[in-house]
């Protein structure tokens, strides 16, 4: 039996590489209420692209003392494998998860839902996360 109905997942990256995760956010939902959250900066040990810094506001100096992904995985692995995972542009987030994890074959199997696909059916106009969230709130 799942602990949560679903988790919402969001990664930010330092550059165009999927193995450059520089932050992760998770919200765990049960019966329509957020029951748990997790956020961490991640040190990807790579260069930061100015375009990514402009998008997510995270720079190399912000993550200089942050843990690397394998250390963060110890804290977040409990969220995966027991419930659905929702992500806005899930293909991106799933790629970041698999490419950042030092042992991608050890990630438990889980179902994921791309909320952009859902929004294409129900949200007029832009499909960015802010607009879609505003539409449903």
PDB file of C-alpha atoms in Angstrom:
ATOM      1  CA  UNK A   1       0.000   0.000   0.000  1.00  0.00           C
ATOM      2  CA  UNK A   2       1.484   3.380  -0.975  1.00  0.00           C
ATOM      3  CA  UNK A   3       2.393   5.798   1.779  1.00  0.00           C
ATOM      4  CA  UNK A   4       1.293   8.693  -0.450  1.00  0.00           C
ATOM      5  CA  UNK A   5      -1.133   9.057  -3.363  1.00  0.00           C
ATOM      6  CA  UNK A   6       1.649  10.631  -5.418  1.00  0.00           C
ATOM      7  CA  UNK A   7       4.754  12.741  -5.213  1.00  0.00           C
ATOM      8  CA  UNK A   8       5.461  15.815  -7.300  1.00  0.00           C
ATOM      9  CA  UNK A   9       9.078  16.063  -8.423  1.00  0.00           C
ATOM     10  CA  UNK A  10      11.126  18.886  -9.914  1.00  0.00           C
ATOM     11  CA  UNK A  11      14.813  19.025 -10.807  1.00  0.00           C
ATOM     12  CA  UNK A  12      16.873  22.011 -11.863  1.00  0.00           C
ATOM     13  CA  UNK A  13      20.112  21.582 -13.781  1.00  0.00           C
ATOM     14  CA  UNK A  14      23.340  23.547 -13.976  1.00  0.00           C
ATOM     15  CA  UNK A  15      23.648  23.217 -17.741  1.00  0.00           C
ATOM     16  CA  UNK A  16      22.184  21.305 -20.680  1.00  0.00           C
ATOM     17  CA  UNK A  17      23.492  17.953 -19.409  1.00  0.00           C
ATOM     18  CA  UNK A  18      21.026  15.655 -17.659  1.00  0.00           C
ATOM     19  CA  UNK A  19      23.741  14.707 -15.155  1.00  0.00           C
ATOM     20  CA  UNK A  20      24.030  18.274 -13.846  1.00  0.00           C
ATOM     21  CA  UNK A  21      21.235  18.265 -11.244  1.00  0.00           C
ATOM     22  CA  UNK A  22      21.725  21.297  -9.000  1.00  0.00           C
ATOM     23  CA  UNK A  23      18.480  21.111  -7.011  1.00  0.00           C
ATOM     24  CA  UNK A  24      15.560  18.835  -6.316  1.00  0.00           C
ATOM     25  CA  UNK A  25      12.149  19.508  -4.846  1.00  0.00           C
ATOM     26  CA  UNK A  26       9.596  16.911  -3.787  1.00  0.00           C
ATOM     27  CA  UNK A  27       6.070  17.280  -2.398  1.00  0.00           C
ATOM     28  CA  UNK A  28       4.346  14.115  -1.151  1.00  0.00           C
ATOM     29  CA  UNK A  29       0.536  14.195  -1.319  1.00  0.00           C
ATOM     30  CA  UNK A  30      -2.035  12.070   0.500  1.00  0.00           C
ATOM     31  CA  UNK A  31      -5.796  12.626   0.283  1.00  0.00           C
ATOM     32  CA  UNK A  32      -5.308  15.959  -1.472  1.00  0.00           C
ATOM     33  CA  UNK A  33      -2.960  17.361   1.191  1.00  0.00           C
ATOM     34  CA  UNK A  34       0.787  17.863   1.080  1.00  0.00           C
ATOM     35  CA  UNK A  35       2.049  15.613   3.853  1.00  0.00           C
ATOM     36  CA  UNK A  36       5.799  15.897   3.358  1.00  0.00           C
ATOM     37  CA  UNK A  37       8.245  18.014   1.401  1.00  0.00           C
ATOM     38  CA  UNK A  38      11.912  17.813   0.585  1.00  0.00           C
ATOM     39  CA  UNK A  39      14.226  20.343  -1.019  1.00  0.00           C
ATOM     40  CA  UNK A  40      17.964  20.307  -1.477  1.00  0.00           C
ATOM     41  CA  UNK A  41      20.581  22.019  -3.517  1.00  0.00           C
ATOM     42  CA  UNK A  42      22.893  19.507  -5.185  1.00  0.00           C
ATOM     43  CA  UNK A  43      26.529  19.992  -6.117  1.00  0.00           C
ATOM     44  CA  UNK A  44      26.873  18.594  -9.654  1.00  0.00           C
ATOM     45  CA  UNK A  45      30.625  19.304  -9.765  1.00  0.00           C
ATOM     46  CA  UNK A  46      30.398  20.838 -13.205  1.00  0.00           C
ATOM     47  CA  UNK A  47      30.218  24.217 -14.890  1.00  0.00           C
ATOM     48  CA  UNK A  48      27.040  26.293 -14.854  1.00  0.00           C
ATOM     49  CA  UNK A  49      25.550  27.703 -18.023  1.00  0.00           C
ATOM     50  CA  UNK A  50      24.416  31.344 -17.723  1.00  0.00           C
ATOM     51  CA  UNK A  51      21.099  30.392 -19.402  1.00  0.00           C
ATOM     52  CA  UNK A  52      20.344  27.866 -16.671  1.00  0.00           C
ATOM     53  CA  UNK A  53      21.311  30.332 -13.956  1.00  0.00           C
ATOM     54  CA  UNK A  54      18.881  32.820 -15.495  1.00  0.00           C
ATOM     55  CA  UNK A  55      16.093  30.205 -15.527  1.00  0.00           C
ATOM     56  CA  UNK A  56      16.524  28.701 -12.062  1.00  0.00           C
ATOM     57  CA  UNK A  57      18.513  31.328 -10.161  1.00  0.00           C
ATOM     58  CA  UNK A  58      21.038  28.760  -8.909  1.00  0.00           C
ATOM     59  CA  UNK A  59      24.748  29.428  -9.406  1.00  0.00           C
ATOM     60  CA  UNK A  60      27.926  27.488  -8.761  1.00  0.00           C
ATOM     61  CA  UNK A  61      28.563  29.441  -5.545  1.00  0.00           C
ATOM     62  CA  UNK A  62      25.101  28.443  -4.258  1.00  0.00           C
ATOM     63  CA  UNK A  63      25.954  24.740  -4.443  1.00  0.00           C
ATOM     64  CA  UNK A  64      29.623  24.853  -3.403  1.00  0.00           C
ATOM     65  CA  UNK A  65      28.891  23.288  -0.007  1.00  0.00           C
ATOM     66  CA  UNK A  66      25.812  21.287  -1.092  1.00  0.00           C
ATOM     67  CA  UNK A  67      25.857  17.475  -1.096  1.00  0.00           C
ATOM     68  CA  UNK A  68      26.403  15.509  -4.273  1.00  0.00           C
ATOM     69  CA  UNK A  69      23.487  13.543  -5.710  1.00  0.00           C
ATOM     70  CA  UNK A  70      24.416  10.190  -4.171  1.00  0.00           C
ATOM     71  CA  UNK A  71      24.155  11.748  -0.677  1.00  0.00           C
ATOM     72  CA  UNK A  72      20.788  13.331  -1.490  1.00  0.00           C
ATOM     73  CA  UNK A  73      19.521   9.983  -2.838  1.00  0.00           C
ATOM     74  CA  UNK A  74      19.831   8.523   0.658  1.00  0.00           C
ATOM     75  CA  UNK A  75      17.224  11.059   1.825  1.00  0.00           C
ATOM     76  CA  UNK A  76      14.859  10.827  -1.150  1.00  0.00           C
ATOM     77  CA  UNK A  77      14.915   7.152  -2.121  1.00  0.00           C
ATOM     78  CA  UNK A  78      12.036   6.486   0.288  1.00  0.00           C
ATOM     79  CA  UNK A  79       9.708   8.464  -1.997  1.00  0.00           C
ATOM     80  CA  UNK A  80      10.200   6.259  -5.062  1.00  0.00           C
ATOM     81  CA  UNK A  81       8.599   2.951  -5.922  1.00  0.00           C
ATOM     82  CA  UNK A  82       5.474   3.070  -3.780  1.00  0.00           C
ATOM     83  CA  UNK A  83       3.375   5.705  -5.545  1.00  0.00           C
ATOM     84  CA  UNK A  84       3.068   7.600  -8.810  1.00  0.00           C
ATOM     85  CA  UNK A  85       5.480  10.433  -9.559  1.00  0.00           C
ATOM     86  CA  UNK A  86       4.179  13.616 -11.198  1.00  0.00           C
ATOM     87  CA  UNK A  87       6.485  16.037 -12.968  1.00  0.00           C
ATOM     88  CA  UNK A  88       5.936  18.952 -15.333  1.00  0.00           C
ATOM     89  CA  UNK A  89       7.938  17.822 -18.377  1.00  0.00           C
ATOM     90  CA  UNK A  90       8.520  14.405 -16.809  1.00  0.00           C
ATOM     91  CA  UNK A  91      10.825  13.221 -19.601  1.00  0.00           C
ATOM     92  CA  UNK A  92      13.329  15.854 -18.464  1.00  0.00           C
ATOM     93  CA  UNK A  93      13.026  15.020 -14.755  1.00  0.00           C
ATOM     94  CA  UNK A  94      13.230  11.250 -15.330  1.00  0.00           C
ATOM     95  CA  UNK A  95      16.337  11.755 -17.481  1.00  0.00           C
ATOM     96  CA  UNK A  96      17.949  13.907 -14.791  1.00  0.00           C
ATOM     97  CA  UNK A  97      17.149  11.300 -12.135  1.00  0.00           C
ATOM     98  CA  UNK A  98      18.659   8.460 -14.157  1.00  0.00           C
ATOM     99  CA  UNK A  99      21.704  10.397 -15.363  1.00  0.00           C
ATOM    100  CA  UNK A 100      22.523  11.918 -11.959  1.00  0.00           C
ATOM    101  CA  UNK A 101      22.182   8.690 -10.009  1.00  0.00           C
ATOM    102  CA  UNK A 102      25.529   6.888  -9.658  1.00  0.00           C
ATOM    103  CA  UNK A 103      23.769   3.485  -9.989  1.00  0.00           C
ATOM    104  CA  UNK A 104      20.705   4.090 -12.195  1.00  0.00           C
ATOM    105  CA  UNK A 105      19.821   0.386 -12.253  1.00  0.00           C
ATOM    106  CA  UNK A 106      19.160   0.562  -8.507  1.00  0.00           C
ATOM    107  CA  UNK A 107      16.339   3.114  -8.893  1.00  0.00           C
ATOM    108  CA  UNK A 108      13.102   1.270  -8.059  1.00  0.00           C
ATOM    109  CA  UNK A 109      10.465   0.905 -10.760  1.00  0.00           C
ATOM    110  CA  UNK A 110       7.714   3.485 -10.522  1.00  0.00           C
ATOM    111  CA  UNK A 111       4.983   4.984 -12.668  1.00  0.00           C
ATOM    112  CA  UNK A 112       5.227   8.622 -13.625  1.00  0.00           C
ATOM    113  CA  UNK A 113       2.816  11.117 -15.117  1.00  0.00           C
ATOM    114  CA  UNK A 114       3.776  14.115 -17.212  1.00  0.00           C
ATOM    115  CA  UNK A 115       1.581  17.004 -16.111  1.00  0.00           C
ATOM    116  CA  UNK A 116       2.267  18.875 -19.354  1.00  0.00           C
ATOM    117  CA  UNK A 117       0.426  16.083 -21.175  1.00  0.00           C
ATOM    118  CA  UNK A 118      -2.523  16.507 -18.825  1.00  0.00           C
ATOM    119  CA  UNK A 119      -2.498  20.274 -19.245  1.00  0.00           C
ATOM    120  CA  UNK A 120      -2.645  20.014 -23.035  1.00  0.00           C
ATOM    121  CA  UNK A 121      -6.144  18.617 -22.595  1.00  0.00           C
ATOM    122  CA  UNK A 122      -7.434  21.072 -19.978  1.00  0.00           C
ATOM    123  CA  UNK A 123      -5.447  24.325 -19.916  1.00  0.00           C
ATOM    124  CA  UNK A 124      -5.785  26.978 -22.608  1.00  0.00           C
ATOM    125  CA  UNK A 125      -2.750  29.069 -23.486  1.00  0.00           C
ATOM    126  CA  UNK A 126       0.743  28.554 -22.128  1.00  0.00           C
ATOM    127  CA  UNK A 127       1.714  25.191 -20.697  1.00  0.00           C
ATOM    128  CA  UNK A 128       4.430  26.383 -18.314  1.00  0.00           C
ATOM    129  CA  UNK A 129       4.092  25.272 -14.705  1.00  0.00           C
ATOM    130  CA  UNK A 130       3.125  28.670 -13.312  1.00  0.00           C
ATOM    131  CA  UNK A 131       0.290  29.149 -15.814  1.00  0.00           C
ATOM    132  CA  UNK A 132      -1.021  25.599 -15.377  1.00  0.00           C
ATOM    133  CA  UNK A 133      -0.957  25.857 -11.571  1.00  0.00           C
ATOM    134  CA  UNK A 134      -2.798  29.190 -11.733  1.00  0.00           C
ATOM    135  CA  UNK A 135      -5.448  27.635 -13.985  1.00  0.00           C
ATOM    136  CA  UNK A 136      -6.217  24.868 -11.483  1.00  0.00           C
ATOM    137  CA  UNK A 137      -6.070  26.997  -8.317  1.00  0.00           C
TER     138      UNK A 137
END
